[in-house]
Amino acid sequence: MTLLEFSKKFPTEKSCRLHFKSVRDKQGVVCKKCNHTDHYWLQYKEQYQCKQCKFRTTLRSGTIMESSNMPFKKWYIAMMFMSATKKGFSSSEIQRQMKHKRYEPVWAMVHKLRKAMGKREDLYKLNDIVEFDEGHFEVETSKEKRSNLKRGKGSQRQKDVAVMAESTPLENPKTNKKSSHLRYVKMKVLEAKDADEINKTVRENIDEKSIILSDKATSYIDIARYVEAHITEKSTKETTSTTLKWVHIAIANAKRNFLGIYHKIKGKYLQNYLNEFVYKLNRRYFKEGIFDRLSVAMVCNYG
Ligand SMILES: [Zn+2]
């Protein structure tokens, strides 16, 4: 959605509330008390009432906005900024654009949206041919750790990220040249980086009928147990540009994207930044439709 379209469609708090309600009605309201899904809408209260047990649910309750005091309009502005461009915006830039006094609530809102993007992505698994490798992202250590180290400036360290890319092989019949087309990507922060964690990551993110291409890292030893086939190649410059081409392009683009927008990324929140990058990359052909999809993600509560 462009800025112009946004200002036409959502000029007021009420227009945002009405839109939110219409999206929520389509997705369905579940009663927290009895799990019933039929509700009346009490217009004067602006609340849902369960047809079975009469329990009332506010418009925000059970959604991403549940514990937020931010006006609907500000959530919508944040969504607009986060979906409007390929590149994205930092929380401080969004705060400046919406003229909100305090940084913290804007930051919390933006990170909830990033979390919701990740939850949407978790609904899907990668299929067919999947490239698997790791990327190493620079992050800042937390403040407590910094003061322990008695350093004036934040110390940098790296976090390892499992990067998975689903691609379709293409063959040019004229030249017989083989290439591939990128479909979807997943990026998951690794903590332990051992075989157990790699196996879990594969099981959670890749369909069991897939074929995985990777290098010969020792932690990949069991991958073949969870998919149709696991093809390994010794890691060389050649594999980086052929067999594992898309994971490396995705890693390079994510790093460039983060460097261009964010002042610093704390290790603890790296997954949220990756979520936004991946969510938009996987929806790159939707263009302006990303806003609508994001509004659907918003009516769910991901804790
Ligand atoms: Zn109920």
Coordinates of C-alpha atoms and ligand atoms in Angstrom, one line a residue:
M1 CA 0.0 0.0 0.0
T2 CA 1.4 3.4 -0.9
L3 CA 1.3 6.4 1.4
L4 CA -1.4 8.1 -0.7
E5 CA -3.7 5.0 -0.6
F6 CA -3.1 4.6 3.1
S7 CA -4.1 8.2 3.9
K8 CA -7.3 7.8 1.8
K9 CA -8.2 4.4 3.3
F10 CA -7.3 5.1 6.9
P11 CA -7.7 8.8 7.7
T12 CA -9.0 8.2 11.3
E13 CA -8.8 6.0 14.3
K14 CA -12.3 4.8 13.5
S15 CA -11.5 3.8 10.0
C16 CA -8.6 1.6 11.3
R17 CA -10.8 0.1 14.0
L18 CA -13.5 -0.8 11.5
H19 CA -11.0 -2.4 9.1
F20 CA -9.5 -4.3 12.0
K21 CA -12.9 -5.6 13.0
S22 CA -13.8 -6.7 9.5
V23 CA -10.5 -8.6 9.3
R24 CA -11.1 -10.1 12.7
D25 CA -14.7 -11.1 11.8
K26 CA -13.4 -12.9 8.7
Q27 CA -10.8 -14.8 10.8
G28 CA -13.3 -15.6 13.5
V29 CA -13.4 -14.8 17.2
V30 CA -12.8 -17.6 19.8
C31 CA -14.2 -17.3 23.3
K32 CA -11.4 -17.5 25.8
K33 CA -13.8 -19.0 28.4
C34 CA -15.6 -21.7 26.5
N35 CA -13.8 -21.8 23.0
H36 CA -17.2 -21.1 21.3
T37 CA -16.9 -19.3 18.0
D38 CA -20.3 -17.6 17.6
H39 CA -20.5 -14.1 18.9
Y40 CA -22.8 -11.1 18.9
W41 CA -21.2 -7.7 18.3
L42 CA -22.3 -5.2 21.0
Q43 CA -22.1 -2.0 19.1
Y44 CA -22.5 0.3 22.2
K45 CA -19.7 -1.5 24.0
E46 CA -17.6 -2.2 21.0
Q47 CA -17.2 -5.8 22.3
Y48 CA -18.0 -9.3 21.2
Q49 CA -20.3 -11.4 23.3
C50 CA -20.1 -15.2 23.3
K51 CA -23.5 -16.6 22.2
Q52 CA -22.9 -19.6 24.5
C53 CA -21.5 -18.3 27.8
K54 CA -22.0 -14.5 27.4
F55 CA -18.3 -13.8 28.0
R56 CA -17.2 -10.6 26.5
T57 CA -14.1 -10.0 24.3
T58 CA -12.8 -6.6 23.4
L59 CA -11.7 -5.8 19.9
R60 CA -8.1 -6.0 21.0
S61 CA -8.3 -9.0 23.2
G62 CA -6.9 -12.2 21.8
T63 CA -5.0 -10.3 19.1
I64 CA -1.5 -8.9 18.7
M65 CA -2.8 -5.7 20.3
E66 CA -4.1 -7.3 23.4
S67 CA -1.8 -5.6 26.0
S68 CA -1.1 -2.5 23.9
N69 CA -2.4 1.0 24.6
M70 CA -1.3 2.3 21.3
P71 CA -4.2 3.6 19.1
F72 CA -5.2 1.5 16.2
K73 CA -4.1 4.2 13.8
K74 CA -0.5 3.9 15.1
W75 CA -0.5 0.2 14.6
Y76 CA -1.8 0.8 11.1
I77 CA 0.9 3.4 10.4
A78 CA 3.6 1.0 11.6
M79 CA 2.1 -1.8 9.4
M80 CA 2.1 0.6 6.5
F81 CA 5.7 1.5 6.9
M82 CA 6.8 -2.0 7.4
S83 CA 5.1 -3.2 4.3
A84 CA 5.4 -0.2 2.0
T85 CA 9.0 -0.7 0.9
K86 CA 11.3 -3.6 0.1
K87 CA 13.9 -2.2 2.4
G88 CA 12.0 -1.4 5.6
F89 CA 12.3 1.1 8.5
S90 CA 13.9 1.1 11.9
S91 CA 11.6 1.6 15.0
S92 CA 13.1 5.0 15.6
E93 CA 12.3 6.1 12.1
I94 CA 8.7 4.8 12.5
Q95 CA 8.5 6.7 15.8
R96 CA 9.7 9.9 14.1
Q97 CA 7.2 9.5 11.3
M98 CA 4.2 8.9 13.6
K99 CA 5.3 11.6 16.0
H100 CA 5.1 9.4 19.0
K101 CA 6.8 10.8 22.1
R102 CA 8.2 7.6 23.6
Y103 CA 10.4 5.2 21.7
E104 CA 9.7 2.0 23.8
P105 CA 6.0 1.5 22.9
V106 CA 6.8 2.0 19.2
W107 CA 9.7 -0.5 19.5
A108 CA 7.5 -3.0 21.2
M109 CA 4.8 -2.6 18.6
V110 CA 7.2 -3.1 15.7
H111 CA 8.7 -6.2 17.3
K112 CA 5.3 -7.7 17.9
L113 CA 4.6 -7.3 14.2
R114 CA 8.0 -8.9 13.4
K115 CA 7.1 -11.8 15.7
A116 CA 3.7 -12.2 14.0
M117 CA 5.5 -12.3 10.6
G118 CA 7.6 -15.1 11.9
K119 CA 4.6 -17.0 13.1
R120 CA 2.9 -16.7 9.7
E121 CA 6.1 -18.1 8.1
D122 CA 6.1 -21.0 10.5
L123 CA 2.8 -22.2 9.0
Y124 CA 4.7 -23.3 5.9
K125 CA 7.5 -25.8 5.3
L126 CA 10.0 -25.7 2.4
N127 CA 9.6 -28.3 -0.3
D128 CA 11.4 -30.0 -3.2
I129 CA 15.0 -28.9 -3.5
V130 CA 16.3 -27.0 -0.5
E131 CA 19.7 -25.4 -0.1
F132 CA 20.9 -25.4 3.5
D133 CA 23.8 -23.4 5.0
E134 CA 24.7 -21.1 7.8
G135 CA 25.1 -17.3 7.8
H136 CA 27.0 -15.4 10.5
F137 CA 25.4 -12.2 11.6
E138 CA 27.1 -9.5 13.6
V139 CA 25.1 -8.6 16.7
E140 CA 25.6 -6.5 19.8
T141 CA 25.9 -8.2 23.2
S142 CA 23.4 -7.1 25.9
K143 CA 24.1 -4.2 28.2
E144 CA 24.7 -6.4 31.3
K145 CA 27.3 -8.4 29.5
R146 CA 28.9 -5.2 28.3
S147 CA 29.2 -3.7 31.7
N148 CA 30.7 -7.0 33.0
L149 CA 33.3 -6.6 30.3
K150 CA 33.8 -3.0 31.4
R151 CA 33.9 -1.7 27.9
G152 CA 32.7 1.7 26.8
K153 CA 31.3 0.6 23.5
G154 CA 29.1 -2.4 22.8
S155 CA 31.1 -5.5 21.9
Q156 CA 30.3 -7.2 18.7
R157 CA 29.8 -10.9 18.3
Q158 CA 28.3 -13.2 15.8
K159 CA 25.2 -15.3 15.8
D160 CA 24.8 -18.3 13.5
V161 CA 21.7 -18.6 11.5
A162 CA 20.4 -21.6 9.6
V163 CA 19.5 -20.4 6.1
M164 CA 17.3 -22.5 3.9
A165 CA 16.3 -21.7 0.3
E166 CA 13.8 -23.6 -1.8
S167 CA 14.5 -23.4 -5.5
T168 CA 13.3 -24.9 -8.8
P169 CA 15.8 -26.1 -11.2
L170 CA 15.7 -24.5 -14.7
E171 CA 17.4 -25.7 -17.8
N172 CA 17.8 -23.6 -20.9
P173 CA 17.1 -26.0 -23.8
K174 CA 19.1 -24.0 -26.2
T175 CA 22.3 -23.8 -24.3
N176 CA 21.8 -26.7 -21.9
K177 CA 22.9 -24.3 -19.2
K178 CA 21.5 -25.2 -15.7
S179 CA 20.2 -22.6 -13.3
S180 CA 17.6 -22.3 -10.7
H181 CA 14.8 -20.0 -9.6
L182 CA 14.4 -19.0 -5.9
R183 CA 11.0 -19.6 -4.4
Y184 CA 11.0 -19.3 -0.6
V185 CA 13.5 -18.7 2.2
K186 CA 13.7 -19.5 5.9
M187 CA 16.2 -18.1 8.4
K188 CA 16.5 -19.4 11.9
V189 CA 18.9 -18.3 14.6
L190 CA 20.9 -21.3 16.0
E191 CA 22.0 -21.3 19.6
A192 CA 23.8 -24.6 20.1
K193 CA 24.7 -25.3 16.5
D194 CA 25.1 -29.0 17.2
A195 CA 23.5 -32.0 15.3
D196 CA 20.4 -32.0 17.6
E197 CA 19.6 -28.4 16.8
I198 CA 20.3 -28.8 13.1
N199 CA 18.0 -31.9 13.0
K200 CA 15.2 -30.0 14.8
T201 CA 15.6 -27.1 12.4
V202 CA 15.3 -29.4 9.5
R203 CA 12.2 -31.2 10.9
E204 CA 10.4 -27.9 11.7
N205 CA 11.2 -26.1 8.5
I206 CA 11.6 -28.6 5.6
D207 CA 9.1 -31.1 4.3
E208 CA 10.2 -34.7 4.6
K209 CA 9.8 -35.3 0.9
S210 CA 12.5 -32.7 0.1
I211 CA 16.0 -33.0 -1.1
I212 CA 18.6 -31.0 0.8
L213 CA 21.8 -29.6 -0.6
S214 CA 24.5 -28.6 1.8
D215 CA 28.2 -28.7 2.5
K216 CA 29.9 -31.4 4.6
A217 CA 29.6 -29.8 8.0
T218 CA 29.8 -32.4 10.8
S219 CA 26.6 -31.2 12.5
Y220 CA 24.7 -32.1 9.3
I221 CA 25.4 -35.8 9.8
D222 CA 21.8 -36.9 10.5
I223 CA 20.0 -34.7 8.0
A224 CA 19.3 -37.6 5.6
R225 CA 17.1 -39.2 8.3
Y226 CA 14.5 -36.4 8.1
V227 CA 14.2 -35.9 4.3
E228 CA 14.1 -37.8 1.1
A229 CA 17.8 -37.2 0.3
H230 CA 20.7 -35.2 1.5
I231 CA 23.3 -34.3 -1.0
T232 CA 26.6 -32.9 0.3
E233 CA 29.4 -31.2 -1.5
K234 CA 32.7 -30.0 -0.2
S235 CA 32.5 -26.3 0.5
T236 CA 34.3 -24.4 -2.2
K237 CA 34.0 -21.1 -4.0
E238 CA 32.3 -23.1 -6.8
T239 CA 29.5 -24.5 -4.5
T240 CA 28.9 -21.0 -3.1
S241 CA 27.9 -19.7 -6.5
T242 CA 26.2 -22.9 -7.9
T243 CA 24.7 -25.5 -5.5
L244 CA 24.3 -23.1 -2.6
K245 CA 23.7 -20.0 -4.7
W246 CA 20.4 -18.8 -3.3
V247 CA 21.3 -19.2 0.4
H248 CA 24.3 -17.1 -0.1
I249 CA 22.5 -14.4 -2.1
A250 CA 19.8 -14.3 0.7
I251 CA 22.5 -14.0 3.4
A252 CA 24.3 -11.2 1.6
N253 CA 21.0 -9.3 1.0
A254 CA 19.9 -9.7 4.6
K255 CA 23.2 -8.4 5.9
R256 CA 23.1 -5.4 3.5
N257 CA 19.5 -4.7 4.4
F258 CA 20.3 -4.7 8.2
L259 CA 23.4 -2.5 7.8
G260 CA 21.4 0.0 5.8
I261 CA 18.6 0.4 8.3
Y262 CA 19.6 -0.5 11.8
H263 CA 22.1 1.2 14.0
K264 CA 22.6 -2.0 16.0
I265 CA 20.9 -5.4 16.4
K266 CA 20.9 -7.2 19.7
G267 CA 21.5 -10.9 19.5
K268 CA 18.3 -11.5 21.5
Y269 CA 16.2 -9.8 18.8
L270 CA 18.0 -11.0 15.7
Q271 CA 15.2 -13.6 14.9
N272 CA 12.6 -10.8 14.7
Y273 CA 14.7 -8.8 12.2
L274 CA 15.2 -12.0 10.2
N275 CA 11.4 -12.6 10.3
E276 CA 10.6 -9.3 8.7
F277 CA 13.3 -9.7 6.0
V278 CA 12.1 -13.3 5.2
Y279 CA 8.4 -12.4 5.3
K280 CA 8.9 -9.7 2.7
L281 CA 11.3 -11.7 0.6
N282 CA 8.8 -14.6 0.4
R283 CA 6.0 -12.2 -0.6
R284 CA 8.0 -10.2 -3.0
Y285 CA 5.5 -10.7 -5.8
F286 CA 2.5 -9.5 -3.8
K287 CA 3.8 -6.0 -3.7
E288 CA 1.0 -3.8 -2.3
G289 CA -0.9 -6.9 -1.1
I290 CA 1.6 -7.3 1.8
F291 CA -0.3 -4.8 3.9
D292 CA -3.5 -6.8 3.7
R293 CA -1.7 -10.0 4.6
L294 CA 0.0 -8.4 7.5
S295 CA -3.4 -7.1 8.8
V296 CA -4.6 -10.8 8.9
A297 CA -1.5 -11.7 10.9
M298 CA -2.3 -9.0 13.3
V299 CA -5.7 -10.4 14.5
C300 CA -4.0 -13.4 15.9
N301 CA -2.3 -13.4 19.3
Y302 CA 1.2 -14.9 19.4
G303 CA 2.0 -14.1 23.0
Ligands
ZN1 ZN -18.0 -18.5 25.7

